[in-house]
Amino acid sequence: MTTECRIAAIGKHVGEVVTVHGWVYNTRSSGKLHFVILRDGTGLLQCIISKNDVSDEVFLAASELTQESSVRVSGVVREDKRAPGGYEMHVHDLHVVQLAEDYPIKLKEHGVEFLMDNRHLWLRTPRQASIMRIRHTVVKACRDFLDDRGFLLVDAPILTPAACEGTTTLFETDYFGEKAYLSQSGQLYNEANAMAFGKVYCFGPTFRAEKSKTRRHLVEFWMVEPEIAFCNLEECMQLQEEMITYIVCSVLERNARDLETLERDTEALRRVVPPFPRISYDEAVELLRSKGMDFTWGEDFGAPDETVISQAFDKPVFVHHYPAQCKAFYMQPDPDRPELVLSADLLASEGYGEIIGGGQRIHDRVVLEQRMNEHALPEDPYRWYVDLRRYGSVPHSGFGLGIERTVAWICGTQHVREVIPYPRLLNRIYP
Amino acid sequence: MTTECRIAAIGKHVGEVVTVHGWVYNTRSSGKLHFVILRDGTGLLQCIISKNDVSDEVFLAASELTQESSVRVSGVVREDKRAPGGYEMHVHDLHVVQLAEDYPIKLKEHGVEFLMDNRHLWLRTPRQASIMRIRHTVVKACRDFLDDRGFLLVDAPILTPAACEGTTTLFETDYFGEKAYLSQSGQLYNEANAMAFGKVYCFGPTFRAEKSKTRRHLVEFWMVEPEIAFCNLEECMQLQEEMITYIVCSVLERNARDLETLERDTEALRRVVPPFPRISYDEAVELLRSKGMDFTWGEDFGAPDETVISQAFDKPVFVHHYPAQCKAFYMQPDPDRPELVLSADLLASEGYGEIIGGGQRIHDRVVLEQRMNEHALPEDPYRWYVDLRRYGSVPHSGFGLGIERTVAWICGTQHVREVIPYPRLLNRIYP
């Protein structure tokens, strides 16, 4: 029995005999030598099979290996600066678990629709694997950051009786005879939980049945949503910039090789440190107009607007104090200018646009009920939400960070469809 | 400005002046002294307001505090063994943020339906808060355990075109003109991901539109599902017992006070160490019959059967090698007895029943296609799943751990409805 080892840890076994389980990424031969590059999900390893070192059967099997065949190889680990990953294996034994059929994804360019149809296989390629590893780090960093600061994870329900932000983009289902909807945000439940636990977050999938086909929109996406009792807008923004910095640092630290694979400009990421610039909505409108864009005060920013604003700064930028009309009903009005609300969005740098939406929530029952009336919201499903303003209401704030937009920005990928394992889009629910 | 402090950390500030934000849990008065017990989501703190130490306004305000009023208090922290939590505050100043209306949940017994209607407030009570904190630890322990062992989080989609386990218990929705279903398991996607990354897990909400009304069933529940390439049934069971032990140890370590609040017998939890007993399905049937139960070989165990089996052991017990007919189509047949499959369920101790279902998956394409035919599964939506057996198929295993059942067992609660923040049940989707 030799030591089993994953490729990412192979450097700890130089000079030893180890066994690796993996799949064939690429092969080449030169007479008495076969070079097989293996992948195991943690990295790539060059294996050298020499006619002198192995049995005739093994040497023959090695010559017949096809792309993505599954194998078990044993051999001595050597350092080699030229090899992918910096190490190689001189193979003693090779066992073919399955000889793969002709693999559809070749080591060449394919069209996006073809790759998306084969997403279950596309994930095996180095670029996609690097994105998934960075996604893992981003999710873990969000949780670690919040857990370390005393936030309690309190899961919000997915099946809900009421809509949180508009009803036109909701997925509906039959719930034992009643209508139910898929959650677009855990926001409202978070507020109840913040009154119970002080600092909370939920982290789950959210759904928007939007007919948009842009590089920033997914039908199903993941969101982390912290909510804090006794917290105002400025404190909320401070938490956000700390959290974003922590996430970016975690990726720079743990995914250096993945960022290299993606050819990501890491200098731009290293600039992400607090404080982030803060501009008001009014200032953002002025900025757009100064860049020659035609923008009507009171409207929400579209993707092209966000790109222009975010390109004016070399760090993520907060845009705060939006007009009430572009934000959800629960946003706290600005006491000085009641046509504005105490909200802030965070736009990622390099033109990536909004990754966080957040702000301070209404804590006064009368103000809330007035807003709910203006939005023609039904009373019954929101009864519990109004209750929160009866029994120990306090100023509170929170935000929602979109995982896919954040990962796309950190990876420098153009389209969010690459940063979620199985993207759900307007015309795509397969695989 | 005094130091702000949460109640859980108050012991670090003995002799200092600190400020606490919280809600009134209970009050009593004796002439010149008001005793106010505050909660802030991390614990309870007794605050003493003496007529001699505060202004007349503050003393009057303290006398008028109602249950769940929100307040900010400042004062000196003293140690006091008799106080809840072991510390108390001698208050200098108190600011009432909001005087709560008459709070519906009194410090007495209420009916379950009433409490469930007020779940957004019920969560504030000590017992429910302890359960939520233990839930947090369980979720974190699952993730830490897997992350530390090189597993990659790869999220499975929630909206899927095909059913994984039967179609009668699926929630359906309209997906831009197509039918889509809410996921019952990330299992199939996990298998694709295991072939890409070796060791993976998904962790998300799952949905069963089951009309069952038992203390073990929720319509919406959370599941963590690890999947491992190059892994057989026995290795999979070993991973499970290590993971369960890690989870239980984490709760014993981090939630001692919560377990006390729940009056949980921690001796039973301390016995949860590997190896767990393993019995075959055949042996389990014999055991049931020896206890006088009437059981037909080939059927799946019901909740009463599981209770009897689990009560025969003082640790969680694996039941392995089930008849193929009670398990999903993708389970690997036993080479020695093809009427059985290489599956194993883990039943929690103390009569709690199944918390894990898992096993080895079919890796041979021909065997898989035969099983899919027997189950009359449509070809198209499963095309990608069959692909996994064409391109480097390997023996692989995995399992699904139900978060709510695990938390219910560790907390010693009778009904899973108490261990998820907002339970979805046959007749309940509010709040």
PDB file of N, CA, C and O in Angstrom, chain A residues 344-384:
ATOM      1  N   ALA A 344     -28.086  52.505   0.371  1.00  0.00           N
ATOM      2  CA  ALA A 344     -26.794  52.591  -0.310  1.00  0.00           C
ATOM      3  C   ALA A 344     -26.589  51.317  -1.121  1.00  0.00           C
ATOM      4  O   ALA A 344     -26.844  50.223  -0.632  1.00  0.00           O
ATOM      5  N   ASP A 345     -26.145  51.492  -2.350  1.00  0.00           N
ATOM      6  CA  ASP A 345     -25.731  50.350  -3.168  1.00  0.00           C
ATOM      7  C   ASP A 345     -24.218  50.406  -3.286  1.00  0.00           C
ATOM      8  O   ASP A 345     -23.626  51.486  -3.312  1.00  0.00           O
ATOM      9  N   LEU A 346     -23.605  49.249  -3.386  1.00  0.00           N
ATOM     10  CA  LEU A 346     -22.161  49.214  -3.621  1.00  0.00           C
ATOM     11  C   LEU A 346     -21.909  48.736  -5.045  1.00  0.00           C
ATOM     12  O   LEU A 346     -22.354  47.650  -5.434  1.00  0.00           O
ATOM     13  N   LEU A 347     -21.204  49.583  -5.817  1.00  0.00           N
ATOM     14  CA  LEU A 347     -20.858  49.203  -7.188  1.00  0.00           C
ATOM     15  C   LEU A 347     -19.414  48.711  -7.204  1.00  0.00           C
ATOM     16  O   LEU A 347     -18.512  49.400  -6.711  1.00  0.00           O
ATOM     17  N   ALA A 348     -19.185  47.526  -7.738  1.00  0.00           N
ATOM     18  CA  ALA A 348     -17.824  46.990  -7.815  1.00  0.00           C
ATOM     19  C   ALA A 348     -16.997  47.810  -8.790  1.00  0.00           C
ATOM     20  O   ALA A 348     -17.537  48.483  -9.674  1.00  0.00           O
ATOM     21  N   SER A 349     -15.681  47.759  -8.626  1.00  0.00           N
ATOM     22  CA  SER A 349     -14.795  48.546  -9.486  1.00  0.00           C
ATOM     23  C   SER A 349     -14.674  47.916 -10.869  1.00  0.00           C
ATOM     24  O   SER A 349     -15.254  46.874 -11.146  1.00  0.00           O
ATOM     25  N   GLU A 350     -13.936  48.553 -11.727  1.00  0.00           N
ATOM     26  CA  GLU A 350     -13.662  48.082 -13.096  1.00  0.00           C
ATOM     27  C   GLU A 350     -14.931  47.910 -13.933  1.00  0.00           C
ATOM     28  O   GLU A 350     -14.995  47.016 -14.782  1.00  0.00           O
ATOM     29  N   GLY A 351     -15.939  48.738 -13.645  1.00  0.00           N
ATOM     30  CA  GLY A 351     -17.132  48.714 -14.483  1.00  0.00           C
ATOM     31  C   GLY A 351     -18.106  47.596 -14.191  1.00  0.00           C
ATOM     32  O   GLY A 351     -19.046  47.389 -14.947  1.00  0.00           O
ATOM     33  N   TYR A 352     -17.913  46.859 -13.078  1.00  0.00           N
ATOM     34  CA  TYR A 352     -18.760  45.686 -12.850  1.00  0.00           C
ATOM     35  C   TYR A 352     -20.162  45.987 -12.333  1.00  0.00           C
ATOM     36  O   TYR A 352     -21.058  45.166 -12.435  1.00  0.00           O
ATOM     37  N   GLY A 353     -20.318  47.163 -11.718  1.00  0.00           N
ATOM     38  CA  GLY A 353     -21.671  47.525 -11.290  1.00  0.00           C
ATOM     39  C   GLY A 353     -22.076  46.914  -9.968  1.00  0.00           C
ATOM     40  O   GLY A 353     -21.268  46.334  -9.237  1.00  0.00           O
ATOM     41  N   GLU A 354     -23.373  47.034  -9.655  1.00  0.00           N
ATOM     42  CA  GLU A 354     -23.917  46.710  -8.334  1.00  0.00           C
ATOM     43  C   GLU A 354     -23.632  45.276  -7.881  1.00  0.00           C
ATOM     44  O   GLU A 354     -23.960  44.317  -8.567  1.00  0.00           O
ATOM     45  N   ILE A 355     -23.042  45.159  -6.685  1.00  0.00           N
ATOM     46  CA  ILE A 355     -22.900  43.836  -6.062  1.00  0.00           C
ATOM     47  C   ILE A 355     -23.633  43.781  -4.726  1.00  0.00           C
ATOM     48  O   ILE A 355     -23.905  42.701  -4.222  1.00  0.00           O
ATOM     49  N   ILE A 356     -23.919  44.967  -4.143  1.00  0.00           N
ATOM     50  CA  ILE A 356     -24.648  45.014  -2.876  1.00  0.00           C
ATOM     51  C   ILE A 356     -25.754  46.051  -2.976  1.00  0.00           C
ATOM     52  O   ILE A 356     -25.548  47.126  -3.531  1.00  0.00           O
ATOM     53  N   GLY A 357     -26.907  45.714  -2.421  1.00  0.00           N
ATOM     54  CA  GLY A 357     -27.957  46.704  -2.200  1.00  0.00           C
ATOM     55  C   GLY A 357     -28.320  46.663  -0.732  1.00  0.00           C
ATOM     56  O   GLY A 357     -28.450  45.578  -0.162  1.00  0.00           O
ATOM     57  N   GLY A 358     -28.446  47.817  -0.106  1.00  0.00           N
ATOM     58  CA  GLY A 358     -28.768  47.783   1.316  1.00  0.00           C
ATOM     59  C   GLY A 358     -29.200  49.124   1.835  1.00  0.00           C
ATOM     60  O   GLY A 358     -29.372  50.073   1.067  1.00  0.00           O
ATOM     61  N   GLY A 359     -29.369  49.194   3.158  1.00  0.00           N
ATOM     62  CA  GLY A 359     -29.744  50.456   3.762  1.00  0.00           C
ATOM     63  C   GLY A 359     -30.436  50.282   5.089  1.00  0.00           C
ATOM     64  O   GLY A 359     -30.521  49.167   5.624  1.00  0.00           O
ATOM     65  N   GLN A 360     -30.922  51.416   5.591  1.00  0.00           N
ATOM     66  CA  GLN A 360     -31.619  51.412   6.870  1.00  0.00           C
ATOM     67  C   GLN A 360     -33.108  51.201   6.614  1.00  0.00           C
ATOM     68  O   GLN A 360     -33.651  51.718   5.641  1.00  0.00           O
ATOM     69  N   ARG A 361     -33.759  50.402   7.499  1.00  0.00           N
ATOM     70  CA  ARG A 361     -35.167  50.046   7.295  1.00  0.00           C
ATOM     71  C   ARG A 361     -36.059  50.941   8.153  1.00  0.00           C
ATOM     72  O   ARG A 361     -35.634  51.429   9.203  1.00  0.00           O
ATOM     73  N   ILE A 362     -37.296  51.075   7.754  1.00  0.00           N
ATOM     74  CA  ILE A 362     -38.250  51.867   8.527  1.00  0.00           C
ATOM     75  C   ILE A 362     -38.495  51.180   9.867  1.00  0.00           C
ATOM     76  O   ILE A 362     -38.805  49.987   9.903  1.00  0.00           O
ATOM     77  N   HIS A 363     -38.352  51.936  10.971  1.00  0.00           N
ATOM     78  CA  HIS A 363     -38.634  51.314  12.261  1.00  0.00           C
ATOM     79  C   HIS A 363     -39.921  51.850  12.896  1.00  0.00           C
ATOM     80  O   HIS A 363     -40.375  51.325  13.902  1.00  0.00           O
ATOM     81  N   ASP A 364     -40.506  52.863  12.304  1.00  0.00           N
ATOM     82  CA  ASP A 364     -41.722  53.437  12.853  1.00  0.00           C
ATOM     83  C   ASP A 364     -42.951  52.817  12.169  1.00  0.00           C
ATOM     84  O   ASP A 364     -43.065  52.818  10.945  1.00  0.00           O
ATOM     85  N   ARG A 365     -43.892  52.311  12.976  1.00  0.00           N
ATOM     86  CA  ARG A 365     -45.039  51.594  12.421  1.00  0.00           C
ATOM     87  C   ARG A 365     -45.903  52.471  11.521  1.00  0.00           C
ATOM     88  O   ARG A 365     -46.342  52.039  10.450  1.00  0.00           O
ATOM     89  N   VAL A 366     -46.144  53.719  11.947  1.00  0.00           N
ATOM     90  CA  VAL A 366     -47.028  54.592  11.174  1.00  0.00           C
ATOM     91  C   VAL A 366     -46.416  54.881   9.796  1.00  0.00           C
ATOM     92  O   VAL A 366     -47.095  54.814   8.767  1.00  0.00           O
ATOM     93  N   VAL A 367     -45.128  55.168   9.785  1.00  0.00           N
ATOM     94  CA  VAL A 367     -44.444  55.431   8.511  1.00  0.00           C
ATOM     95  C   VAL A 367     -44.491  54.189   7.621  1.00  0.00           C
ATOM     96  O   VAL A 367     -44.766  54.272   6.417  1.00  0.00           O
ATOM     97  N   LEU A 368     -44.264  53.017   8.237  1.00  0.00           N
ATOM     98  CA  LEU A 368     -44.274  51.775   7.453  1.00  0.00           C
ATOM     99  C   LEU A 368     -45.650  51.526   6.839  1.00  0.00           C
ATOM    100  O   LEU A 368     -45.776  51.214   5.644  1.00  0.00           O
ATOM    101  N   GLU A 369     -46.691  51.667   7.652  1.00  0.00           N
ATOM    102  CA  GLU A 369     -48.037  51.390   7.151  1.00  0.00           C
ATOM    103  C   GLU A 369     -48.413  52.352   6.018  1.00  0.00           C
ATOM    104  O   GLU A 369     -49.082  51.967   5.059  1.00  0.00           O
ATOM    105  N   GLN A 370     -47.950  53.588   6.139  1.00  0.00           N
ATOM    106  CA  GLN A 370     -48.205  54.565   5.077  1.00  0.00           C
ATOM    107  C   GLN A 370     -47.550  54.122   3.767  1.00  0.00           C
ATOM    108  O   GLN A 370     -48.170  54.121   2.708  1.00  0.00           O
ATOM    109  N   ARG A 371     -46.290  53.694   3.872  1.00  0.00           N
ATOM    110  CA  ARG A 371     -45.577  53.223   2.675  1.00  0.00           C
ATOM    111  C   ARG A 371     -46.237  51.981   2.077  1.00  0.00           C
ATOM    112  O   ARG A 371     -46.311  51.808   0.871  1.00  0.00           O
ATOM    113  N   MET A 372     -46.719  51.086   2.968  1.00  0.00           N
ATOM    114  CA  MET A 372     -47.360  49.866   2.481  1.00  0.00           C
ATOM    115  C   MET A 372     -48.654  50.189   1.747  1.00  0.00           C
ATOM    116  O   MET A 372     -48.984  49.563   0.747  1.00  0.00           O
ATOM    117  N   ASN A 373     -49.357  51.198   2.257  1.00  0.00           N
ATOM    118  CA  ASN A 373     -50.564  51.655   1.566  1.00  0.00           C
ATOM    119  C   ASN A 373     -50.230  52.206   0.190  1.00  0.00           C
ATOM    120  O   ASN A 373     -50.881  51.879  -0.797  1.00  0.00           O
ATOM    121  N   GLU A 374     -49.199  53.053   0.143  1.00  0.00           N
ATOM    122  CA  GLU A 374     -48.782  53.636  -1.144  1.00  0.00           C
ATOM    123  C   GLU A 374     -48.425  52.546  -2.145  1.00  0.00           C
ATOM    124  O   GLU A 374     -48.645  52.692  -3.339  1.00  0.00           O
ATOM    125  N   HIS A 375     -47.823  51.450  -1.650  1.00  0.00           N
ATOM    126  CA  HIS A 375     -47.443  50.344  -2.532  1.00  0.00           C
ATOM    127  C   HIS A 375     -48.570  49.321  -2.694  1.00  0.00           C
ATOM    128  O   HIS A 375     -48.368  48.277  -3.309  1.00  0.00           O
ATOM    129  N   ALA A 376     -49.735  49.623  -2.117  1.00  0.00           N
ATOM    130  CA  ALA A 376     -50.910  48.750  -2.233  1.00  0.00           C
ATOM    131  C   ALA A 376     -50.606  47.304  -1.818  1.00  0.00           C
ATOM    132  O   ALA A 376     -51.017  46.348  -2.470  1.00  0.00           O
ATOM    133  N   LEU A 377     -49.841  47.162  -0.734  1.00  0.00           N
ATOM    134  CA  LEU A 377     -49.509  45.814  -0.257  1.00  0.00           C
ATOM    135  C   LEU A 377     -50.657  45.276   0.585  1.00  0.00           C
ATOM    136  O   LEU A 377     -51.262  46.014   1.363  1.00  0.00           O
ATOM    137  N   PRO A 378     -50.961  43.996   0.451  1.00  0.00           N
ATOM    138  CA  PRO A 378     -52.047  43.410   1.244  1.00  0.00           C
ATOM    139  C   PRO A 378     -51.645  43.349   2.718  1.00  0.00           C
ATOM    140  O   PRO A 378     -50.475  43.180   3.042  1.00  0.00           O
ATOM    141  N   GLU A 379     -52.624  43.485   3.616  1.00  0.00           N
ATOM    142  CA  GLU A 379     -52.311  43.533   5.043  1.00  0.00           C
ATOM    143  C   GLU A 379     -51.933  42.176   5.622  1.00  0.00           C
ATOM    144  O   GLU A 379     -50.956  42.041   6.343  1.00  0.00           O
ATOM    145  N   ASP A 380     -52.729  41.168   5.298  1.00  0.00           N
ATOM    146  CA  ASP A 380     -52.614  39.885   5.990  1.00  0.00           C
ATOM    147  C   ASP A 380     -51.228  39.238   5.926  1.00  0.00           C
ATOM    148  O   ASP A 380     -50.690  38.875   6.963  1.00  0.00           O
ATOM    149  N   PRO A 381     -50.663  39.083   4.726  1.00  0.00           N
ATOM    150  CA  PRO A 381     -49.367  38.400   4.701  1.00  0.00           C
ATOM    151  C   PRO A 381     -48.260  39.198   5.392  1.00  0.00           C
ATOM    152  O   PRO A 381     -47.237  38.632   5.762  1.00  0.00           O
ATOM    153  N   TYR A 382     -48.461  40.508   5.574  1.00  0.00           N
ATOM    154  CA  TYR A 382     -47.429  41.345   6.181  1.00  0.00           C
ATOM    155  C   TYR A 382     -47.698  41.650   7.653  1.00  0.00           C
ATOM    156  O   TYR A 382     -47.003  42.446   8.258  1.00  0.00           O
ATOM    157  N   ARG A 383     -48.772  41.034   8.206  1.00  0.00           N
ATOM    158  CA  ARG A 383     -49.137  41.326   9.581  1.00  0.00           C
ATOM    159  C   ARG A 383     -47.950  41.135  10.524  1.00  0.00           C
ATOM    160  O   ARG A 383     -47.633  41.983  11.341  1.00  0.00           O
ATOM    161  N   TRP A 384     -47.240  40.011  10.357  1.00  0.00           N
ATOM    162  CA  TRP A 384     -46.096  39.721  11.240  1.00  0.00           C
ATOM    163  C   TRP A 384     -44.993  40.755  11.062  1.00  0.00           C
ATOM    164  O   TRP A 384     -44.291  41.095  12.015  1.00  0.00           O
TER     165      TRP A 384
END
